[in-house]
Tab-separated table of C-alpha atoms in Angstrom:
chain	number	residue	atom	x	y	z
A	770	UNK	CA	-11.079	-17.748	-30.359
A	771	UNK	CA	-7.667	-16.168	-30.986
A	772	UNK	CA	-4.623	-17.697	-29.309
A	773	UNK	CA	-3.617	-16.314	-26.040
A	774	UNK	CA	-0.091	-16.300	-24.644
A	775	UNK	CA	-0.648	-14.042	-22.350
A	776	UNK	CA	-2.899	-13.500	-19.057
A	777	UNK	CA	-3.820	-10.312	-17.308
A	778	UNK	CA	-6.283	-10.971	-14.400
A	779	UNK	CA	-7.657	-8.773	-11.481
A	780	UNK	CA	-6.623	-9.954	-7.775
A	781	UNK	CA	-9.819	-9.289	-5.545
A	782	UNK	CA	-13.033	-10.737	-6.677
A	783	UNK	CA	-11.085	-12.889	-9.097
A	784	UNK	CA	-8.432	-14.862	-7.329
A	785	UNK	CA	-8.882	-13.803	-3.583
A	786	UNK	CA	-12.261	-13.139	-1.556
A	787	UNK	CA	-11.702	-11.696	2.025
A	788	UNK	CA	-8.057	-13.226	1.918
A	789	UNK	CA	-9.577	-16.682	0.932
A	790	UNK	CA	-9.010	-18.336	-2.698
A	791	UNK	CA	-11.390	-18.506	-4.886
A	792	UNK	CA	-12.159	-21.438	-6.535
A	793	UNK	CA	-9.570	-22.664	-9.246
A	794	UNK	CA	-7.405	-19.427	-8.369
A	795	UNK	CA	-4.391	-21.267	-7.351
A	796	UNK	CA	-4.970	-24.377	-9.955
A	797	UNK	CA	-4.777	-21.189	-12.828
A	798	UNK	CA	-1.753	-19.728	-11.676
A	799	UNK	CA	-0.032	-23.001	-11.007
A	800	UNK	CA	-0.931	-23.766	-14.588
A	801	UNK	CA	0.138	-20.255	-15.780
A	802	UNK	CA	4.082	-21.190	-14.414
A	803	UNK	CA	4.083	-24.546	-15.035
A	804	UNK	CA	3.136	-23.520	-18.625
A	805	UNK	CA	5.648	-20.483	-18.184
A	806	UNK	CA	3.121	-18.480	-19.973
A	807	UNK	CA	3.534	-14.444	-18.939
A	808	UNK	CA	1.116	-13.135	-16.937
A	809	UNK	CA	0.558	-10.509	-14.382
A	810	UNK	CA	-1.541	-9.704	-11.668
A	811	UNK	CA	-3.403	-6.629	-11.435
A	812	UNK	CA	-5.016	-4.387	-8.541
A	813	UNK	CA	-5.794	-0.776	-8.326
A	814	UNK	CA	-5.157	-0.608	-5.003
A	815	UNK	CA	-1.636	1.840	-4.517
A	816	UNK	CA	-1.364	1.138	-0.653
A	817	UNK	CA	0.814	-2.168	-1.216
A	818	UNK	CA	3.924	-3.291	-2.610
A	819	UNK	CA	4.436	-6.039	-4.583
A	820	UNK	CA	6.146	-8.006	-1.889
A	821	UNK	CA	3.152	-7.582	0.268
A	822	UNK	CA	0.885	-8.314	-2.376
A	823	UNK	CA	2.788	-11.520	-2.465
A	824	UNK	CA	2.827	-13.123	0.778
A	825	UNK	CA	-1.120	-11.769	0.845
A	826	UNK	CA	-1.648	-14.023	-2.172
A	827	UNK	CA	0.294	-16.592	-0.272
A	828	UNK	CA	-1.238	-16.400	2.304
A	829	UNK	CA	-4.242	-17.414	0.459
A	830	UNK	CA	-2.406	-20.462	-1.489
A	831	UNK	CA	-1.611	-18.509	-4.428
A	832	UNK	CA	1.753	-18.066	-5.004
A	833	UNK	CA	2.725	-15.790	-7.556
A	834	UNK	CA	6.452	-14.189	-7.976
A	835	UNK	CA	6.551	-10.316	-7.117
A	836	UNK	CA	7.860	-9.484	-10.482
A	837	UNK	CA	4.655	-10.776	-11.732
A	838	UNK	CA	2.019	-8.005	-9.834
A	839	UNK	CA	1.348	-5.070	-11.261
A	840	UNK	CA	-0.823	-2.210	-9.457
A	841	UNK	CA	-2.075	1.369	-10.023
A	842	UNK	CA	1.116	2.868	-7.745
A	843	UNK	CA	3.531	0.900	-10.635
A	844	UNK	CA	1.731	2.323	-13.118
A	845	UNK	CA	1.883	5.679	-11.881
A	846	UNK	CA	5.297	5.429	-11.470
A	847	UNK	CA	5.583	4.634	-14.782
A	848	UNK	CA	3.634	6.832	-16.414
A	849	UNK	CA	5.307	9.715	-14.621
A	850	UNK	CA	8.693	9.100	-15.150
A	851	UNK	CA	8.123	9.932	-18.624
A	852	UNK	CA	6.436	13.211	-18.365
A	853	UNK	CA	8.942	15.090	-16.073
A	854	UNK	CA	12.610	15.652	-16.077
A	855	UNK	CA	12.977	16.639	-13.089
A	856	UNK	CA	11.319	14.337	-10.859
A	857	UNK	CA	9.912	15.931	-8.081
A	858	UNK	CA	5.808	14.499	-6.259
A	859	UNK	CA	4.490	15.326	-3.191
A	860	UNK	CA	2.724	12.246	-2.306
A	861	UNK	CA	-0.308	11.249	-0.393
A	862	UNK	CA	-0.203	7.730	-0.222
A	863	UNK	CA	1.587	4.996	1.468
A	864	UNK	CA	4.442	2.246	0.359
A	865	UNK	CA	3.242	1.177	-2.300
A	866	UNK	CA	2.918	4.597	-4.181
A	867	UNK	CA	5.700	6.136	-2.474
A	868	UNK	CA	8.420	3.064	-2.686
A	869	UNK	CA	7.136	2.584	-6.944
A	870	UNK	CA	7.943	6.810	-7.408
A	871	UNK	CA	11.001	6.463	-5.316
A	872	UNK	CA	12.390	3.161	-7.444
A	873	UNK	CA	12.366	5.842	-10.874
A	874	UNK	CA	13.881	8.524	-9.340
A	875	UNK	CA	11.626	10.852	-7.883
A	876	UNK	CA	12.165	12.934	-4.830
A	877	UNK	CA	8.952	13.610	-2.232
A	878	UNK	CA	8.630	17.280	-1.683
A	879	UNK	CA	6.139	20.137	-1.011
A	880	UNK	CA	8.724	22.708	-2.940
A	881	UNK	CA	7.893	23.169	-6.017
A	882	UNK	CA	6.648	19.572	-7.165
A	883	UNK	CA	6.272	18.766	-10.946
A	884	UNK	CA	3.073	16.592	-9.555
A	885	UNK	CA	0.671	16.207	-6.739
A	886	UNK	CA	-0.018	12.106	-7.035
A	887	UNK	CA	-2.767	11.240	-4.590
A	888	UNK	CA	-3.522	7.613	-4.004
A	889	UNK	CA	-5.006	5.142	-1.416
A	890	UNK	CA	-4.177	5.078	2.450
A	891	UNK	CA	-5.002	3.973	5.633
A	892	UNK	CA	-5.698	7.378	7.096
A	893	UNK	CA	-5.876	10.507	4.992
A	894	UNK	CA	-4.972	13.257	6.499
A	895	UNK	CA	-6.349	17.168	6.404
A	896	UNK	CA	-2.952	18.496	6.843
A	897	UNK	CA	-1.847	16.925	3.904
A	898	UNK	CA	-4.575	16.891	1.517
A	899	UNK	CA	-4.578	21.168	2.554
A	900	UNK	CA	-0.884	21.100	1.021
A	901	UNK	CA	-2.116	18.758	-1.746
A	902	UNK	CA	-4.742	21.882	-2.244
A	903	UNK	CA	-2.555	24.480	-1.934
A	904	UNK	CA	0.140	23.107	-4.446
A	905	UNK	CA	-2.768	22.364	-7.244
A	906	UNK	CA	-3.703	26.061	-6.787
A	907	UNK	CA	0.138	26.977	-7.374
A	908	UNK	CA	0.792	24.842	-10.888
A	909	UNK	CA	1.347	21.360	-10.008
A	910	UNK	CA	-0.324	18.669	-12.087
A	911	UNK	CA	-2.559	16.540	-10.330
A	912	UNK	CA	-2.095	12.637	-10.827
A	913	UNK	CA	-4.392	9.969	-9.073
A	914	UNK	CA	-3.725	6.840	-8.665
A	915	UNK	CA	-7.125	4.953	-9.624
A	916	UNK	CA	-10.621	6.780	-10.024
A	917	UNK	CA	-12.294	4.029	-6.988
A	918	UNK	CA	-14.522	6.016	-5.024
A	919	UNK	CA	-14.445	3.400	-1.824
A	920	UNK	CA	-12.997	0.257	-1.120
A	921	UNK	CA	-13.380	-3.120	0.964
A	922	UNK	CA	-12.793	-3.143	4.742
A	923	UNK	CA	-14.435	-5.929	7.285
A	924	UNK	CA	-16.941	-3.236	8.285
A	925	UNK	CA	-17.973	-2.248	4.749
A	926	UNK	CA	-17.456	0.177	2.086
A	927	UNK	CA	-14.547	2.871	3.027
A	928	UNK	CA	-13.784	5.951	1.527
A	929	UNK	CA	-11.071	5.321	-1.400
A	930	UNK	CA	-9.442	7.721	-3.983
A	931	UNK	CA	-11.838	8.536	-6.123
A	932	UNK	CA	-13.999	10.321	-3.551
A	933	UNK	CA	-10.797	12.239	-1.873
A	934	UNK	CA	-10.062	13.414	-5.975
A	935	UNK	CA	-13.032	14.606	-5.743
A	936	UNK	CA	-13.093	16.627	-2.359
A	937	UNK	CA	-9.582	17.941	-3.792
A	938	UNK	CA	-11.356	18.927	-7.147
A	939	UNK	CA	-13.832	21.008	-5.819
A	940	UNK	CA	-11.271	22.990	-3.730
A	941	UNK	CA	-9.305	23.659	-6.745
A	942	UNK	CA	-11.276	23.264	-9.642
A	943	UNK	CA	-8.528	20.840	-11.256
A	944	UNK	CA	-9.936	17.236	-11.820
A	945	UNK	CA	-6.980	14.243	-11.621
A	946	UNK	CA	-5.854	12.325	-14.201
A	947	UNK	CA	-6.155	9.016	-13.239
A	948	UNK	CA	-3.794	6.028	-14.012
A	949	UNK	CA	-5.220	3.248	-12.887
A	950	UNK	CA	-8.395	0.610	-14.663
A	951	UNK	CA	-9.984	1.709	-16.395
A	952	UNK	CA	-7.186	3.900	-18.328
A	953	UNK	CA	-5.946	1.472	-20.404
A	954	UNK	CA	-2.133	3.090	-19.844
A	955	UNK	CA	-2.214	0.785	-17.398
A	956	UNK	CA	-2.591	-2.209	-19.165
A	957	UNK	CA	-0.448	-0.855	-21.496
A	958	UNK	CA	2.669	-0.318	-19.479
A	959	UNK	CA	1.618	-4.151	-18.368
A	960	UNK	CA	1.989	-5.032	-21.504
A	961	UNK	CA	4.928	-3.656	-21.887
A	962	UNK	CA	6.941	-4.861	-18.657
A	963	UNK	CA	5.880	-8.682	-19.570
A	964	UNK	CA	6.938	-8.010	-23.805
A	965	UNK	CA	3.239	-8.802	-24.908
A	966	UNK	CA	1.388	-7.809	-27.528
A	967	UNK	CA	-2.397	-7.347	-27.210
A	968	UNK	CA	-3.598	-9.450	-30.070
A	969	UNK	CA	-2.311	-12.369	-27.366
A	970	UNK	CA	-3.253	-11.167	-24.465
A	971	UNK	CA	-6.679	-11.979	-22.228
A	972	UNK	CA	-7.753	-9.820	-19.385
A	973	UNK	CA	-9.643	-11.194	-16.701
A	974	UNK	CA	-11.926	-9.396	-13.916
A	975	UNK	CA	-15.224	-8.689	-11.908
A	976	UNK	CA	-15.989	-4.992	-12.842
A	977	UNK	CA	-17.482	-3.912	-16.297
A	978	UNK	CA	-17.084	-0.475	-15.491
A	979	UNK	CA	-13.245	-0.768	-14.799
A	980	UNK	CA	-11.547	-4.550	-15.786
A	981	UNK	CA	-13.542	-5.170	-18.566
A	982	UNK	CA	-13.768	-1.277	-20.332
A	983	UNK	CA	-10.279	-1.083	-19.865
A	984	UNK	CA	-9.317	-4.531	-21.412
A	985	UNK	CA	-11.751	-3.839	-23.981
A	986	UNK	CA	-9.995	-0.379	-24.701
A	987	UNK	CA	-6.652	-2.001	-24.525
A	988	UNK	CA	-7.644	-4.574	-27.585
A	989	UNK	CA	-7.446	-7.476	-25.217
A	990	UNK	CA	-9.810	-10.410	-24.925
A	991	UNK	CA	-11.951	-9.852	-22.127
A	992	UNK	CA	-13.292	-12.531	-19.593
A	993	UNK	CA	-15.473	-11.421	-16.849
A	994	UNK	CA	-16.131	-13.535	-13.565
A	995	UNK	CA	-19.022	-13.546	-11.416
A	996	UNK	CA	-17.156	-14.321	-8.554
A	997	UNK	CA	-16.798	-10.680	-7.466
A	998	UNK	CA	-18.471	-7.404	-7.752
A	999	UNK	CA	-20.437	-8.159	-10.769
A	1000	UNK	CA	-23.790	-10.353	-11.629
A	1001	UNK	CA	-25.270	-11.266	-14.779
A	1002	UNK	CA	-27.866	-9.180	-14.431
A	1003	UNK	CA	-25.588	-5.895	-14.371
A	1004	UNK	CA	-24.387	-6.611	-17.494
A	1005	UNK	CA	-27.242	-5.485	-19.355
A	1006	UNK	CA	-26.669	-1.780	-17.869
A	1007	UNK	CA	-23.529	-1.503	-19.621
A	1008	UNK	CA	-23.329	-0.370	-23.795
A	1009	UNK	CA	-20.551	-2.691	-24.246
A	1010	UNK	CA	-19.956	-6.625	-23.668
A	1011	UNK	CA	-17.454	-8.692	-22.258
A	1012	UNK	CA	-15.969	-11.416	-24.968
A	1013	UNK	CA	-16.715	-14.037	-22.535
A	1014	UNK	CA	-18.592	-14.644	-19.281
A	1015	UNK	CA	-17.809	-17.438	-16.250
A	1016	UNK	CA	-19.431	-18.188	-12.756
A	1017	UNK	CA	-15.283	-18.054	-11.970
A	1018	UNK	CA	-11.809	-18.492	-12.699
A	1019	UNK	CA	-11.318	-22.389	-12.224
A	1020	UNK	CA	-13.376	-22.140	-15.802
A	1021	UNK	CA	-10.751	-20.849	-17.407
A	1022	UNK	CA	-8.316	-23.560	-16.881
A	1023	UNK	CA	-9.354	-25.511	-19.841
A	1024	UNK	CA	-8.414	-22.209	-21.954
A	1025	UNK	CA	-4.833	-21.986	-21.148
């Protein structure tokens, strides 16, 4: 096993189930700090800032410093800033997106925007996924936030991203590129904030088709948990492997 000086792990499925800890989740990122190893926590989800992302996790009895949570909306932001001059999104999304483009220096607009960047929220609304429509059709680039087709709610599944990308693609023919796991850009620009390189760097997560392909992509060492999304048995159904598999994170502490 190569030495790793760095962590990357999911949030949900891996630290925190339905607001709740999972086990060892607060022993590994107490360990993490006390060991003041770099690491970052990771979420597609674009509806929250990292200050809420925060007191959610401590909330749960998992406290973990703002600067040290990294999700799709960051990325995005990230990402973009390099690829126009100018600056200019009109955004469907909520704080988290809209507070990560503002923070590099774009402007929110429906004239002439370099981007259309669609993420998560609450409630999307026709109005403004018509202008999101209308603007593709006129020339601007279309930027999602994550490729999730639903997400968790107390009642079940709920429509997420992925699936409004896709209304908005057959409307205009343009398909999104998405930021988010599993593009490994994301990781990447992770990598990047925390000065890591990927030889030393472990991912952890609950999804083969997103956490572990895009840690795998990345170069990183890959640990998959069975604590979320994932079973044993769905591993078989994917062409590649995780480098390791646990029943959940408190089985990692013996590795850091």
């Amino acid at each position: 096993m190569r030495t790793i000086k760095n962590w990357l792990t999911d949030m949900d499925g891996v630290l925190i189930h339905e607001e709740k800890a999972l086990p060892g989740a607060p022993e590994f990122i107490d360990t993490l700090r006390e060991r003041e190893l770099s690491f970052l926590v990771l979420t597609n989800n674009s509806i929250f800032t990292q200050r809420d992302l925060a007191a959610r996790l401590e909330s749960s009895g998992i406290s973990v410093p703002e600067d040290n949570i990294w999700t799709s909306a960051l990325a995005t932001a990230s990402f973009l800033a390099t690829q126009s001059d100018s600056r200019r999104a009109y955004v469907v999304g909520e704080a988290g997106l809209t507070t990560a483009l503002y923070e590099v220096g774009f402007v929110m607009t429906n004239i002439k925007p370099d981007f259309v960047v669609l993420g998560e929220t609450r409630t999307y609304s026709i109005d403004a996924l018509t202008q999101a429509i209308r603007l593709i059709d006129e020339g601007a680039r279309f930027i999602a936030t994550n490729p999730d087709v639903t997400g968790p709610s107390a009642e079940g599944p709920i429509p997420a991203t992925g699936a409004v990308a896709a209304m908005i693609t057959a409307a205009t023919g343009k398909v999104p590129y998405y930021v988010g796991k599993p593009n490994p850009i994301m990781l990447r620009n992770g990598l990047n904030k925390i000065d890591a390189h990927s030889e030393e760097t472990a991912l952890i997560g609950d999804r083969m088709d997103t956490d572990m392909l895009a840690g795998m992509e990345a170069g990183l060492q890959t640990h998959l948990v069975l604590s979320g999304s994932t079973t044993r048995d769905d591993i078989g159904k994917f062409a590649f492997r995780p480098d390791y598999v646990h029943e959940g994170i408190g089985e990692l502490l013996d590795l850091i």
